[in-house]
Amino acid sequence: MAYQKGLIRLDKAIADQTGYSRKDVHKLLSKGQVLVNGAAVRNFDAKVDLEQDIISVNGQELALKKYSYIMMNKPKGVVCATADEKLPTVIDLLPEAFRRRGLFPAGRLDKDTEGFVLLTNDGQTAHRLLAPRSHVPKQYTVWLDKPVEEGVEQAFAKGMEIPLDKHDNRPGRAGARIKCSPARLERTEQPQVVRVEIRQGMYHQVKRMFASMGYLVVGLRRDSIGGVALDPALAPGESRELDAAEMDMLGIGK
Ligand code: URA
């Protein structure tokens, strides 16, 4: 069959999103137990449009989706990558049901940062959420090496300059500085713990912003992305699909 935009293999879609193996799906197809829009499909190469077609197996409709959006509570010590030679990755932590969907982290947290990581297989949405001009707010809890002094809120709100890093992918000579967009800093009851909201995603941004003010970040957790809060029911390492309200808040599916 010629490639048609939006169509994907039926056997792969079922195997990737259910407990059936590809072999199981082929058996079901051979027996005429897979229906697409009410008609039995027996062809192993059949393609479907997961946004429109209704697929059922043994009379039960399957909720197959074209794209997945997963919220994970990343623990410390795990890297935001799809593969790593030495360290566990966020992909290694996914439960079996999410494993074969081709997910990747939309944005990175450092190895020693914990909290909300969004995983998806929707490149366009990932790109939109990460693009600097989309200004999606991200909130963090930050543990510092000493109490926050007067004036730090104002420095964050004004938009501070930090030393350029080679990971910023910007031209600049040694000693050059880069301007951060205005950010919000909120104190908590603990003088060494603050909440910060940034709308950019530069390399080690929160740590570099505090370093430029003379503070060392000793702990960092991302609590929300685009107004969607990390589910407190998720223990470190656990993940779940975003619900409809959360997808809506992130402008997914609009
Ligand atoms: N800022 C950092 O410094 N590290 C992270 O992991 C996220 C934001």
mmCIF file of C-alpha atoms and ligand atoms in Angstrom:
data_model
loop_
_atom_site.group_PDB
_atom_site.id
_atom_site.type_symbol
_atom_site.label_atom_id
_atom_site.label_comp_id
_atom_site.label_asym_id
_atom_site.label_seq_id
_atom_site.Cartn_x
_atom_site.Cartn_y
_atom_site.Cartn_z
ATOM 1 C CA MET A 1 0.000 0.000 0.000
ATOM 2 C CA ALA A 2 1.314 3.443 -0.841
ATOM 3 C CA TYR A 3 2.203 5.663 2.132
ATOM 4 C CA GLN A 4 -0.677 7.859 3.182
ATOM 5 C CA LYS A 5 -0.204 10.622 5.708
ATOM 6 C CA GLY A 6 -1.664 9.837 9.123
ATOM 7 C CA LEU A 7 -1.973 6.096 8.520
ATOM 8 C CA ILE A 8 -0.106 3.585 10.659
ATOM 9 C CA ARG A 9 0.093 -0.205 10.714
ATOM 10 C CA LEU A 10 -2.852 -1.754 12.516
ATOM 11 C CA ASP A 11 -0.845 -4.711 13.933
ATOM 12 C CA LYS A 12 1.826 -2.397 15.347
ATOM 13 C CA ALA A 13 -0.702 0.024 16.840
ATOM 14 C CA ILE A 14 -2.500 -2.804 18.669
ATOM 15 C CA ALA A 15 0.707 -4.497 19.863
ATOM 16 C CA ASP A 16 2.286 -1.211 21.016
ATOM 17 C CA GLN A 17 -0.710 -0.106 23.038
ATOM 18 C CA THR A 18 -2.172 -3.308 24.470
ATOM 19 C CA GLY A 19 -0.906 -6.477 26.130
ATOM 20 C CA TYR A 20 -1.076 -8.377 22.794
ATOM 21 C CA SER A 21 2.215 -9.290 21.121
ATOM 22 C CA ARG A 22 2.587 -8.752 17.372
ATOM 23 C CA LYS A 23 2.216 -12.566 16.996
ATOM 24 C CA ASP A 24 -1.045 -12.524 19.003
ATOM 25 C CA VAL A 25 -2.348 -9.729 16.780
ATOM 26 C CA HIS A 26 -1.552 -11.712 13.631
ATOM 27 C CA LYS A 27 -3.514 -14.676 15.018
ATOM 28 C CA LEU A 28 -6.468 -12.410 15.806
ATOM 29 C CA LEU A 29 -6.299 -10.906 12.314
ATOM 30 C CA SER A 30 -6.181 -14.365 10.688
ATOM 31 C CA LYS A 31 -9.295 -15.398 12.614
ATOM 32 C CA GLY A 32 -11.176 -12.234 11.596
ATOM 33 C CA GLN A 33 -11.371 -11.087 15.232
ATOM 34 C CA VAL A 34 -10.096 -7.570 14.538
ATOM 35 C CA LEU A 35 -12.696 -5.151 13.203
ATOM 36 C CA VAL A 36 -12.014 -1.721 11.747
ATOM 37 C CA ASN A 37 -15.169 0.397 11.541
ATOM 38 C CA GLY A 38 -17.222 -2.764 11.932
ATOM 39 C CA ALA A 39 -15.563 -4.813 9.173
ATOM 40 C CA ALA A 40 -13.140 -7.695 9.792
ATOM 41 C CA VAL A 41 -9.610 -6.986 8.615
ATOM 42 C CA ARG A 42 -7.350 -9.982 7.931
ATOM 43 C CA ASN A 43 -4.451 -8.308 6.195
ATOM 44 C CA PHE A 44 -1.279 -8.078 8.343
ATOM 45 C CA ASP A 45 -0.199 -4.952 6.420
ATOM 46 C CA ALA A 46 -3.486 -3.092 6.954
ATOM 47 C CA LYS A 47 -3.127 0.570 7.897
ATOM 48 C CA VAL A 48 -5.471 2.697 9.959
ATOM 49 C CA ASP A 49 -6.046 6.290 10.934
ATOM 50 C CA LEU A 50 -6.086 6.289 14.744
ATOM 51 C CA GLU A 51 -7.799 9.671 14.794
ATOM 52 C CA GLN A 52 -10.866 8.363 12.952
ATOM 53 C CA ASP A 53 -11.067 4.592 12.729
ATOM 54 C CA ILE A 54 -12.846 2.541 15.375
ATOM 55 C CA ILE A 55 -10.913 -0.622 16.135
ATOM 56 C CA SER A 56 -12.224 -3.537 18.139
ATOM 57 C CA VAL A 57 -10.864 -6.925 19.131
ATOM 58 C CA ASN A 58 -13.227 -9.728 20.074
ATOM 59 C CA GLY A 59 -16.090 -7.253 20.249
ATOM 60 C CA GLN A 60 -14.244 -4.841 22.567
ATOM 61 C CA GLU A 61 -13.419 -1.384 21.319
ATOM 62 C CA LEU A 62 -9.773 -0.397 21.830
ATOM 63 C CA ALA A 63 -8.839 3.126 22.854
ATOM 64 C CA LEU A 64 -5.843 3.382 20.518
ATOM 65 C CA LYS A 65 -4.229 6.763 20.188
ATOM 66 C CA LYS A 66 -1.961 8.215 17.573
ATOM 67 C CA TYR A 67 0.201 9.975 20.163
ATOM 68 C CA SER A 68 0.924 9.447 23.843
ATOM 69 C CA TYR A 69 1.647 12.096 26.474
ATOM 70 C CA ILE A 70 3.124 10.736 29.675
ATOM 71 C CA MET A 71 3.836 12.526 32.944
ATOM 72 C CA MET A 72 6.780 11.022 34.829
ATOM 73 C CA ASN A 73 8.156 11.824 38.255
ATOM 74 C CA LYS A 74 11.845 11.516 37.402
ATOM 75 C CA PRO A 75 14.040 10.446 40.305
ATOM 76 C CA LYS A 76 17.584 11.722 40.827
ATOM 77 C CA GLY A 77 20.290 9.644 39.134
ATOM 78 C CA VAL A 78 18.255 9.009 35.976
ATOM 79 C CA VAL A 79 19.076 10.715 32.674
ATOM 80 C CA CYS A 80 16.605 12.359 30.294
ATOM 81 C CA ALA A 81 17.655 10.447 27.191
ATOM 82 C CA THR A 82 16.339 7.524 25.189
ATOM 83 C CA ALA A 83 19.527 5.476 25.739
ATOM 84 C CA ASP A 84 22.676 5.707 27.829
ATOM 85 C CA GLU A 85 25.621 3.338 28.141
ATOM 86 C CA LYS A 86 26.042 3.673 31.890
ATOM 87 C CA LEU A 87 23.042 5.268 33.550
ATOM 88 C CA PRO A 88 19.345 4.403 33.699
ATOM 89 C CA THR A 89 17.180 6.568 31.440
ATOM 90 C CA VAL A 90 13.604 7.808 31.772
ATOM 91 C CA ILE A 91 12.700 5.299 29.050
ATOM 92 C CA ASP A 92 14.028 2.418 31.191
ATOM 93 C CA LEU A 93 11.604 3.483 33.935
ATOM 94 C CA LEU A 94 8.488 3.307 31.761
ATOM 95 C CA PRO A 95 6.059 0.482 32.499
ATOM 96 C CA GLU A 96 5.785 -2.208 29.837
ATOM 97 C CA ALA A 97 2.504 -0.757 28.524
ATOM 98 C CA PHE A 98 4.265 2.490 27.477
ATOM 99 C CA ARG A 99 7.553 0.949 26.317
ATOM 100 C CA ARG A 100 6.992 0.357 22.616
ATOM 101 C CA ARG A 101 5.447 3.680 21.691
ATOM 102 C CA GLY A 102 8.635 5.425 20.594
ATOM 103 C CA LEU A 103 8.474 7.930 23.446
ATOM 104 C CA PHE A 104 11.160 10.509 24.117
ATOM 105 C CA PRO A 105 11.508 13.203 26.794
ATOM 106 C CA ALA A 106 10.187 16.602 25.676
ATOM 107 C CA GLY A 107 12.839 18.708 27.379
ATOM 108 C CA ARG A 108 15.553 17.631 29.738
ATOM 109 C CA LEU A 109 16.135 17.702 33.451
ATOM 110 C CA ASP A 110 19.681 17.262 34.735
ATOM 111 C CA LYS A 111 20.687 13.887 36.136
ATOM 112 C CA ASP A 112 20.489 15.221 39.704
ATOM 113 C CA THR A 113 17.160 17.063 39.179
ATOM 114 C CA GLU A 114 13.924 15.315 40.061
ATOM 115 C CA GLY A 115 10.318 15.929 39.126
ATOM 116 C CA PHE A 116 8.032 16.403 36.147
ATOM 117 C CA VAL A 117 9.247 15.127 32.784
ATOM 118 C CA LEU A 118 6.859 14.965 29.844
ATOM 119 C CA LEU A 119 7.389 12.041 27.492
ATOM 120 C CA THR A 120 5.745 11.868 24.107
ATOM 121 C CA ASN A 121 6.054 10.520 20.581
ATOM 122 C CA ASP A 122 4.517 13.683 19.138
ATOM 123 C CA GLY A 123 7.474 15.624 17.729
ATOM 124 C CA GLN A 124 5.432 18.667 16.769
ATOM 125 C CA THR A 125 3.975 19.156 20.239
ATOM 126 C CA ALA A 126 7.362 18.564 21.869
ATOM 127 C CA HIS A 127 8.858 21.186 19.595
ATOM 128 C CA ARG A 128 6.066 23.649 20.348
ATOM 129 C CA LEU A 129 6.408 23.209 24.114
ATOM 130 C CA LEU A 130 10.183 23.568 23.970
ATOM 131 C CA ALA A 131 10.466 26.438 21.492
ATOM 132 C CA PRO A 132 11.839 29.489 23.338
ATOM 133 C CA ARG A 133 9.202 31.737 21.744
ATOM 134 C CA SER A 134 6.345 29.649 23.157
ATOM 135 C CA HIS A 135 7.352 30.814 26.691
ATOM 136 C CA VAL A 136 5.773 27.825 28.434
ATOM 137 C CA PRO A 137 6.233 28.432 32.186
ATOM 138 C CA LYS A 138 8.065 25.810 34.226
ATOM 139 C CA GLN A 139 8.040 25.893 38.002
ATOM 140 C CA TYR A 140 10.749 24.502 40.238
ATOM 141 C CA THR A 141 11.379 24.071 43.934
ATOM 142 C CA VAL A 142 14.987 24.988 44.652
ATOM 143 C CA TRP A 143 17.015 24.044 47.719
ATOM 144 C CA LEU A 144 19.975 26.411 48.233
ATOM 145 C CA ASP A 145 23.187 26.281 50.235
ATOM 146 C CA LYS A 146 22.232 29.384 52.273
ATOM 147 C CA PRO A 147 19.222 31.594 53.004
ATOM 148 C CA VAL A 148 18.082 33.906 50.216
ATOM 149 C CA GLU A 149 19.032 37.514 50.833
ATOM 150 C CA GLU A 150 17.136 40.691 49.969
ATOM 151 C CA GLY A 151 17.019 41.713 46.317
ATOM 152 C CA VAL A 152 17.186 38.276 44.716
ATOM 153 C CA GLU A 153 13.503 38.376 43.696
ATOM 154 C CA GLN A 154 14.116 41.691 41.927
ATOM 155 C CA ALA A 155 17.184 40.368 40.101
ATOM 156 C CA PHE A 156 15.147 37.405 38.826
ATOM 157 C CA ALA A 157 12.194 39.634 37.867
ATOM 158 C CA LYS A 158 14.403 42.057 35.946
ATOM 159 C CA GLY A 159 16.035 39.330 33.872
ATOM 160 C CA MET A 160 19.599 38.642 34.910
ATOM 161 C CA GLU A 161 22.731 38.111 32.860
ATOM 162 C CA ILE A 162 24.636 34.877 33.276
ATOM 163 C CA PRO A 163 27.965 33.727 31.780
ATOM 164 C CA LEU A 164 27.560 32.171 28.350
ATOM 165 C CA ASP A 165 28.051 28.393 28.288
ATOM 166 C CA LYS A 166 29.197 26.369 25.283
ATOM 167 C CA HIS A 167 25.910 24.425 25.488
ATOM 168 C CA ASP A 168 23.943 27.634 24.775
ATOM 169 C CA ASN A 169 24.822 27.298 21.082
ATOM 170 C CA ARG A 170 25.294 31.027 20.745
ATOM 171 C CA PRO A 171 28.323 32.797 19.406
ATOM 172 C CA GLY A 172 30.326 34.681 22.008
ATOM 173 C CA ARG A 173 33.870 35.151 23.179
ATOM 174 C CA ALA A 174 35.264 34.002 26.558
ATOM 175 C CA GLY A 175 33.644 36.052 29.307
ATOM 176 C CA ALA A 176 30.516 36.820 27.234
ATOM 177 C CA ARG A 177 27.195 36.935 29.067
ATOM 178 C CA ILE A 178 23.688 36.007 28.066
ATOM 179 C CA LYS A 179 20.487 37.693 29.200
ATOM 180 C CA CYS A 180 17.769 35.542 30.772
ATOM 181 C CA SER A 181 14.098 36.433 30.399
ATOM 182 C CA PRO A 182 12.373 37.755 33.500
ATOM 183 C CA ALA A 183 11.681 34.980 36.016
ATOM 184 C CA ARG A 184 9.637 34.770 39.196
ATOM 185 C CA LEU A 185 11.101 33.830 42.575
ATOM 186 C CA GLU A 186 8.868 33.162 45.543
ATOM 187 C CA ARG A 187 10.046 32.519 49.074
ATOM 188 C CA THR A 188 8.764 29.660 51.201
ATOM 189 C CA GLU A 189 8.681 29.318 54.988
ATOM 190 C CA GLN A 190 12.168 27.818 54.789
ATOM 191 C CA PRO A 191 14.776 30.544 54.099
ATOM 192 C CA GLN A 192 16.931 28.215 51.959
ATOM 193 C CA VAL A 193 14.051 26.885 49.858
ATOM 194 C CA VAL A 194 12.419 28.939 47.082
ATOM 195 C CA ARG A 195 10.036 28.448 44.168
ATOM 196 C CA VAL A 196 11.115 29.698 40.768
ATOM 197 C CA GLU A 197 9.226 30.052 37.496
ATOM 198 C CA ILE A 198 11.145 30.384 34.243
ATOM 199 C CA ARG A 199 9.867 30.578 30.683
ATOM 200 C CA GLN A 200 13.041 29.509 28.918
ATOM 201 C CA GLY A 201 14.948 26.264 28.905
ATOM 202 C CA MET A 202 18.642 27.016 28.718
ATOM 203 C CA TYR A 203 21.212 24.450 29.764
ATOM 204 C CA HIS A 204 21.406 24.233 33.616
ATOM 205 C CA GLN A 205 19.447 27.476 33.660
ATOM 206 C CA VAL A 206 18.202 27.526 37.252
ATOM 207 C CA LYS A 207 21.580 26.451 38.639
ATOM 208 C CA ARG A 208 23.384 29.064 36.538
ATOM 209 C CA MET A 209 20.989 31.841 37.560
ATOM 210 C CA PHE A 210 21.591 31.108 41.231
ATOM 211 C CA ALA A 211 25.344 30.617 40.697
ATOM 212 C CA SER A 212 25.551 34.094 39.172
ATOM 213 C CA MET A 213 24.031 35.455 42.417
ATOM 214 C CA GLY A 214 26.493 33.489 44.586
ATOM 215 C CA TYR A 215 24.247 30.548 45.542
ATOM 216 C CA LEU A 216 24.742 26.846 45.057
ATOM 217 C CA VAL A 217 21.669 24.783 44.155
ATOM 218 C CA VAL A 218 21.793 21.688 46.362
ATOM 219 C CA GLY A 219 18.419 20.283 45.289
ATOM 220 C CA LEU A 220 16.074 20.918 42.356
ATOM 221 C CA ARG A 221 12.629 19.583 41.513
ATOM 222 C CA ARG A 222 10.360 20.540 38.592
ATOM 223 C CA ASP A 223 6.818 20.871 39.904
ATOM 224 C CA SER A 224 4.860 21.965 36.833
ATOM 225 C CA ILE A 225 4.948 22.570 33.093
ATOM 226 C CA GLY A 226 2.534 25.003 31.445
ATOM 227 C CA GLY A 227 0.346 25.097 34.559
ATOM 228 C CA VAL A 228 0.070 21.291 34.765
ATOM 229 C CA ALA A 229 1.284 20.170 38.187
ATOM 230 C CA LEU A 230 3.225 16.996 38.850
ATOM 231 C CA ASP A 231 0.718 14.495 40.256
ATOM 232 C CA PRO A 232 1.583 14.037 43.968
ATOM 233 C CA ALA A 233 0.327 10.438 43.698
ATOM 234 C CA LEU A 234 3.273 9.582 41.424
ATOM 235 C CA ALA A 235 6.188 8.197 43.447
ATOM 236 C CA PRO A 236 9.672 8.836 42.012
ATOM 237 C CA GLY A 237 10.031 6.705 38.887
ATOM 238 C CA GLU A 238 6.283 6.357 38.304
ATOM 239 C CA SER A 239 4.404 7.669 35.299
ATOM 240 C CA ARG A 240 0.896 7.986 33.905
ATOM 241 C CA GLU A 241 -0.855 9.386 30.834
ATOM 242 C CA LEU A 242 -1.937 13.023 30.931
ATOM 243 C CA ASP A 243 -5.677 13.378 31.395
ATOM 244 C CA ALA A 244 -7.935 15.419 29.091
ATOM 245 C CA ALA A 245 -7.814 18.572 31.266
ATOM 246 C CA GLU A 246 -4.003 18.454 31.418
ATOM 247 C CA MET A 247 -3.741 17.976 27.636
ATOM 248 C CA ASP A 248 -6.037 20.942 27.218
ATOM 249 C CA MET A 249 -3.864 23.123 29.452
ATOM 250 C CA LEU A 250 -0.845 22.280 27.296
ATOM 251 C CA GLY A 251 -2.792 23.001 24.104
ATOM 252 C CA ILE A 252 -2.487 19.377 22.958
ATOM 253 C CA GLY A 253 -4.971 18.233 20.327
ATOM 254 C CA LYS A 254 -6.170 21.760 19.483
HETATM 255 N N1 URA B 1 17.550 24.156 35.458
HETATM 256 C C1 URA B 1 18.631 23.454 35.858
HETATM 257 O O1 URA B 1 19.643 24.017 36.241
HETATM 258 N N2 URA B 1 18.546 22.119 35.799
HETATM 259 C C2 URA B 1 17.463 21.430 35.433
HETATM 260 O O2 URA B 1 17.452 20.206 35.439
HETATM 261 C C3 URA B 1 16.337 22.184 35.038
HETATM 262 C C4 URA B 1 16.406 23.556 35.048
#
